[in-house]
CSV table of C-alpha atoms in Angstrom, one decimal:
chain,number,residue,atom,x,y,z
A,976,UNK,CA,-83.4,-12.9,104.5
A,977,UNK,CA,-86.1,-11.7,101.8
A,978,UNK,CA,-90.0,-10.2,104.2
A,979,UNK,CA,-92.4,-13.2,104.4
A,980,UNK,CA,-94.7,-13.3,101.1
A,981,UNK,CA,-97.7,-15.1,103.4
A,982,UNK,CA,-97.6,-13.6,106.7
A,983,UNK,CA,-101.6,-12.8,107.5
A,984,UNK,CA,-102.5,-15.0,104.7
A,985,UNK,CA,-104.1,-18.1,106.7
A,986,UNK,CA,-107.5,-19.5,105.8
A,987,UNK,CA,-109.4,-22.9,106.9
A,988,UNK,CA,-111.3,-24.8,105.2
A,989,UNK,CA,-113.7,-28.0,104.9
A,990,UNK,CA,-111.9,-31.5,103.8
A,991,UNK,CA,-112.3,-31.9,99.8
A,992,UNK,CA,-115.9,-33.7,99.7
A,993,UNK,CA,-117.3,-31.7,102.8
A,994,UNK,CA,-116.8,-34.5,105.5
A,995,UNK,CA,-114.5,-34.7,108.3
A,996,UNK,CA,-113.3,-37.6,110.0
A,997,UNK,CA,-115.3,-37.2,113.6
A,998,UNK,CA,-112.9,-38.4,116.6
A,999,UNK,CA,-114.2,-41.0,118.8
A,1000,UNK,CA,-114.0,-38.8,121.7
A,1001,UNK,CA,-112.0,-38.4,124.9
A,1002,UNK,CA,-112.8,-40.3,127.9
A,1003,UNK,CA,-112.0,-40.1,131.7
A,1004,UNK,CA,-112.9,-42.6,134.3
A,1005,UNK,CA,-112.3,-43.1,137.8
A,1006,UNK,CA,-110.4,-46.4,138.8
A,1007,UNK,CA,-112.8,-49.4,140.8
A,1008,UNK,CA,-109.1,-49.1,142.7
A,1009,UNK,CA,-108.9,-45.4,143.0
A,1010,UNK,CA,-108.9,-44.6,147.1
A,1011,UNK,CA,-110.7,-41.6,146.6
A,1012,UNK,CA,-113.5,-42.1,144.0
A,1013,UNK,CA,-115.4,-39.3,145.0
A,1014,UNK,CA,-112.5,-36.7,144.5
A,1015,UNK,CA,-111.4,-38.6,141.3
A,1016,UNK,CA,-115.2,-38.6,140.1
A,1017,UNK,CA,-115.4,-35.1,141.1
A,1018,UNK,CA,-112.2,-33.6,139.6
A,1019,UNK,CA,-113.1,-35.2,136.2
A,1020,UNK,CA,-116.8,-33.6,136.4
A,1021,UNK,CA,-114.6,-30.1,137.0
A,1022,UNK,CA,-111.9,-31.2,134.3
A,1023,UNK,CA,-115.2,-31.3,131.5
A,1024,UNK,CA,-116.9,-28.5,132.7
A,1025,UNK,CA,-117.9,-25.7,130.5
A,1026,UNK,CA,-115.3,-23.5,132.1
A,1027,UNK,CA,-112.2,-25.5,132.4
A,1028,UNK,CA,-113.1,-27.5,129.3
A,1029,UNK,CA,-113.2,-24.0,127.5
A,1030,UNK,CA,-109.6,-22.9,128.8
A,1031,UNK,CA,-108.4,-26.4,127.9
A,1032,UNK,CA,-109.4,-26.2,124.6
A,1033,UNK,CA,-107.7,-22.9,124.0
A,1034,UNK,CA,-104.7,-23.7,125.6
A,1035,UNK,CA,-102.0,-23.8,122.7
A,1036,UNK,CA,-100.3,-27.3,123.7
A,1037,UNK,CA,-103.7,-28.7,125.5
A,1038,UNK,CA,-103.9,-30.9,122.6
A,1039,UNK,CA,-108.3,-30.3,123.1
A,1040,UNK,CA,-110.0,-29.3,119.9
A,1041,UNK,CA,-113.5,-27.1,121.0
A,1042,UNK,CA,-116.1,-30.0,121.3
A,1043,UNK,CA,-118.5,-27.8,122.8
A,1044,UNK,CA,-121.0,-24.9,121.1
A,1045,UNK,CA,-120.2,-23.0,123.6
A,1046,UNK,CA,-116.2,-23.6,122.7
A,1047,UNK,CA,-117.0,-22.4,119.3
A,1048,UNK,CA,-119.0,-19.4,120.3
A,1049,UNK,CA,-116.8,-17.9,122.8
A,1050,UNK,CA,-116.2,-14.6,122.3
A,1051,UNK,CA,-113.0,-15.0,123.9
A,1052,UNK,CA,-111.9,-18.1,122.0
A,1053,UNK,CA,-112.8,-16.4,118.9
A,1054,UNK,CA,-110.3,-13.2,119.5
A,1055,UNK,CA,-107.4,-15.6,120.1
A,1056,UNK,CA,-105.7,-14.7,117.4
A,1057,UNK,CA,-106.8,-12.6,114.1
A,1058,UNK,CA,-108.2,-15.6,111.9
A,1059,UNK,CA,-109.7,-18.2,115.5
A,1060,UNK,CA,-113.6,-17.1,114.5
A,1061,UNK,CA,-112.8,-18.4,111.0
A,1062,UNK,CA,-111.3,-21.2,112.3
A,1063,UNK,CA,-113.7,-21.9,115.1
A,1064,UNK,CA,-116.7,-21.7,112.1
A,1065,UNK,CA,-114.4,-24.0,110.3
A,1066,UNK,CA,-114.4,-26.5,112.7
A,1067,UNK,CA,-118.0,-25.9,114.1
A,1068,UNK,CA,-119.1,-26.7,110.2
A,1069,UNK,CA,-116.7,-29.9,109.9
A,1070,UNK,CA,-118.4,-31.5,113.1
A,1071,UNK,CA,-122.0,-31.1,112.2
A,1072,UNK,CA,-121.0,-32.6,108.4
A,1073,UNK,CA,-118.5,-35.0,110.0
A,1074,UNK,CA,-118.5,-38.9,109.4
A,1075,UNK,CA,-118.4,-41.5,112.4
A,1076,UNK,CA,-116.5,-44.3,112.8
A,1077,UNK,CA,-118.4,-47.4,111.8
A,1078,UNK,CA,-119.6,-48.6,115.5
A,1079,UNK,CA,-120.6,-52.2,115.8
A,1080,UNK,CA,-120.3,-55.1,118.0
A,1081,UNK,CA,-116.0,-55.8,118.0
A,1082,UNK,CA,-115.5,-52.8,115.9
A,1083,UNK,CA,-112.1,-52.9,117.2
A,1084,UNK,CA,-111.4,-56.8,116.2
A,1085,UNK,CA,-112.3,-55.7,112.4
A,1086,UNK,CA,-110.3,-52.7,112.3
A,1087,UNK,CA,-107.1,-54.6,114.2
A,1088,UNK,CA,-108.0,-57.3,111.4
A,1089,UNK,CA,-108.0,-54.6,108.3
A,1090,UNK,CA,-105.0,-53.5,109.8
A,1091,UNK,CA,-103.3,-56.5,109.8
A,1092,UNK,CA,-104.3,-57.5,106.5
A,1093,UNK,CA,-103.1,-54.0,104.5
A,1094,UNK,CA,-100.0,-54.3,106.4
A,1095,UNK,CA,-99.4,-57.9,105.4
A,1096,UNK,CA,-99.8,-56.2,101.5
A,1097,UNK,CA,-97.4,-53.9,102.0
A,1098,UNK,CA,-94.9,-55.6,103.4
A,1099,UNK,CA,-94.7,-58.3,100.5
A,1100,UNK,CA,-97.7,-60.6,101.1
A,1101,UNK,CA,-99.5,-61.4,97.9
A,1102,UNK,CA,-102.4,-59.0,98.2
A,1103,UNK,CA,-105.1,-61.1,97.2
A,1104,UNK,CA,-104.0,-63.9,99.5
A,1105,UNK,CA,-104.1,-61.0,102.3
A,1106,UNK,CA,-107.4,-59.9,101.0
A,1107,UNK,CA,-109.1,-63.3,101.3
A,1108,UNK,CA,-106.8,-64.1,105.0
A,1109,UNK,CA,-109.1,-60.6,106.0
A,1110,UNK,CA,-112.7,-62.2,103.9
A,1111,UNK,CA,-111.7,-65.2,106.6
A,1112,UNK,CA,-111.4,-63.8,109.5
A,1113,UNK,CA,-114.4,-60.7,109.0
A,1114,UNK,CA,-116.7,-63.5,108.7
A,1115,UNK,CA,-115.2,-65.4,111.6
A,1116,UNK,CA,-116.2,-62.1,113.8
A,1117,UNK,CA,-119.6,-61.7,112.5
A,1118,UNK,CA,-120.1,-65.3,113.1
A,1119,UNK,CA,-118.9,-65.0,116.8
A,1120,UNK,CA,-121.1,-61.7,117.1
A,1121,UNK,CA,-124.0,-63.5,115.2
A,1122,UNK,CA,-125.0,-62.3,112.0
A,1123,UNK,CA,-128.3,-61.1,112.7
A,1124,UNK,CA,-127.0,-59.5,115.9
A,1125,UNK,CA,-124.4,-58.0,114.2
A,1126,UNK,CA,-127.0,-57.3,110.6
A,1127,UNK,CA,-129.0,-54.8,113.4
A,1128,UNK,CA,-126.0,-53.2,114.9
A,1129,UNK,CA,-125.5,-52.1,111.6
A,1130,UNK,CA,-128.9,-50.6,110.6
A,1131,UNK,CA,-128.8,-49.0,114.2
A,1132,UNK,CA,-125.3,-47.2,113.3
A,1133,UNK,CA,-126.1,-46.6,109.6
A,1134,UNK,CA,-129.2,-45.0,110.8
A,1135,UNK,CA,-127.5,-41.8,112.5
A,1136,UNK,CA,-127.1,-38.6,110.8
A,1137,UNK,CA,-122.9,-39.2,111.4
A,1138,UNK,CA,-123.0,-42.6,109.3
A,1139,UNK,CA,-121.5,-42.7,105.9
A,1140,UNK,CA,-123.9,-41.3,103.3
A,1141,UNK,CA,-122.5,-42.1,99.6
């Protein structure tokens, strides 16, 4: 078998365009049924701290990207392997330049809708009759929400620094 040509020769970059896709984030909670809360609340609170959350993040198959500056800044994170302060920057960068998921009232409804609708295209529907099944029901959500409740949901999203900008 002929030596590797690219051994050593990783490099991370930014998405084409500069922006990431920001995840919505990862939650815990403790159970109204739980029979311990106070352990439950208290092992979560450990399971986030800067420590654990740190090891977690670093662990190979803990499936945790860093979320934290100090994640990013760790000197021990970053001499994981030869190119992790590269990638560590990388990511840092990606974050801070990241988009958001558009967050409104029943943000989920319209994105089960869109789903619905692209997958009705693709597996035969005519796609303007899909298209105007989706124009239907988005405005049968808004309308549920209220428009002008909705209208200021909106300008409060659009107004962070993570909101679309072109």
């Amino acid at each position: 078998m002929p030596a590797t040509k690219v051994a050593d020769k990783i490099g991370y970059a930014m998405n084409p365009g500069g922006h990431s896709q920001l995840a919505s984030g990862f939650l815990s909670g403790v159970s109204p049924d739980s029979k311990n809360k106070d352990a439950a609340y208290l092992y979560v609170q450990w399971m986030h701290s800067k420590t654990q959350s740190l090891k977690n993040a670093m662990r190979p198959v803990g499936l945790r990207d860093p979320f934290r500056n100090s994640h990013y800044d760790s000197p021990e994170y970053q001499k994981l392997w030869p190119g992790a302060k590269d990638y560590l920057k990388t990511l840092k960068d990606a974050a801070a330049a990241g988009y958001a998921d558009l967050s409104v009232i029943e943000t989920f409804k319209y994105q089960d809708a869109i789903s619905r609708a692209v997958n009705s295209a693709i597996g035969g529907e005519d796609p303007k009759t899909a298209l105007d099944a989706l124009a239907a029901e988005l405005d049968q959500i808004t309308e549920s929400v209220g428009v002008d409740k909705q209208r200021e949901a909106y300008k409060v999203w659009a107004a962070k620094p993570s909101a679309y900008r072109e």
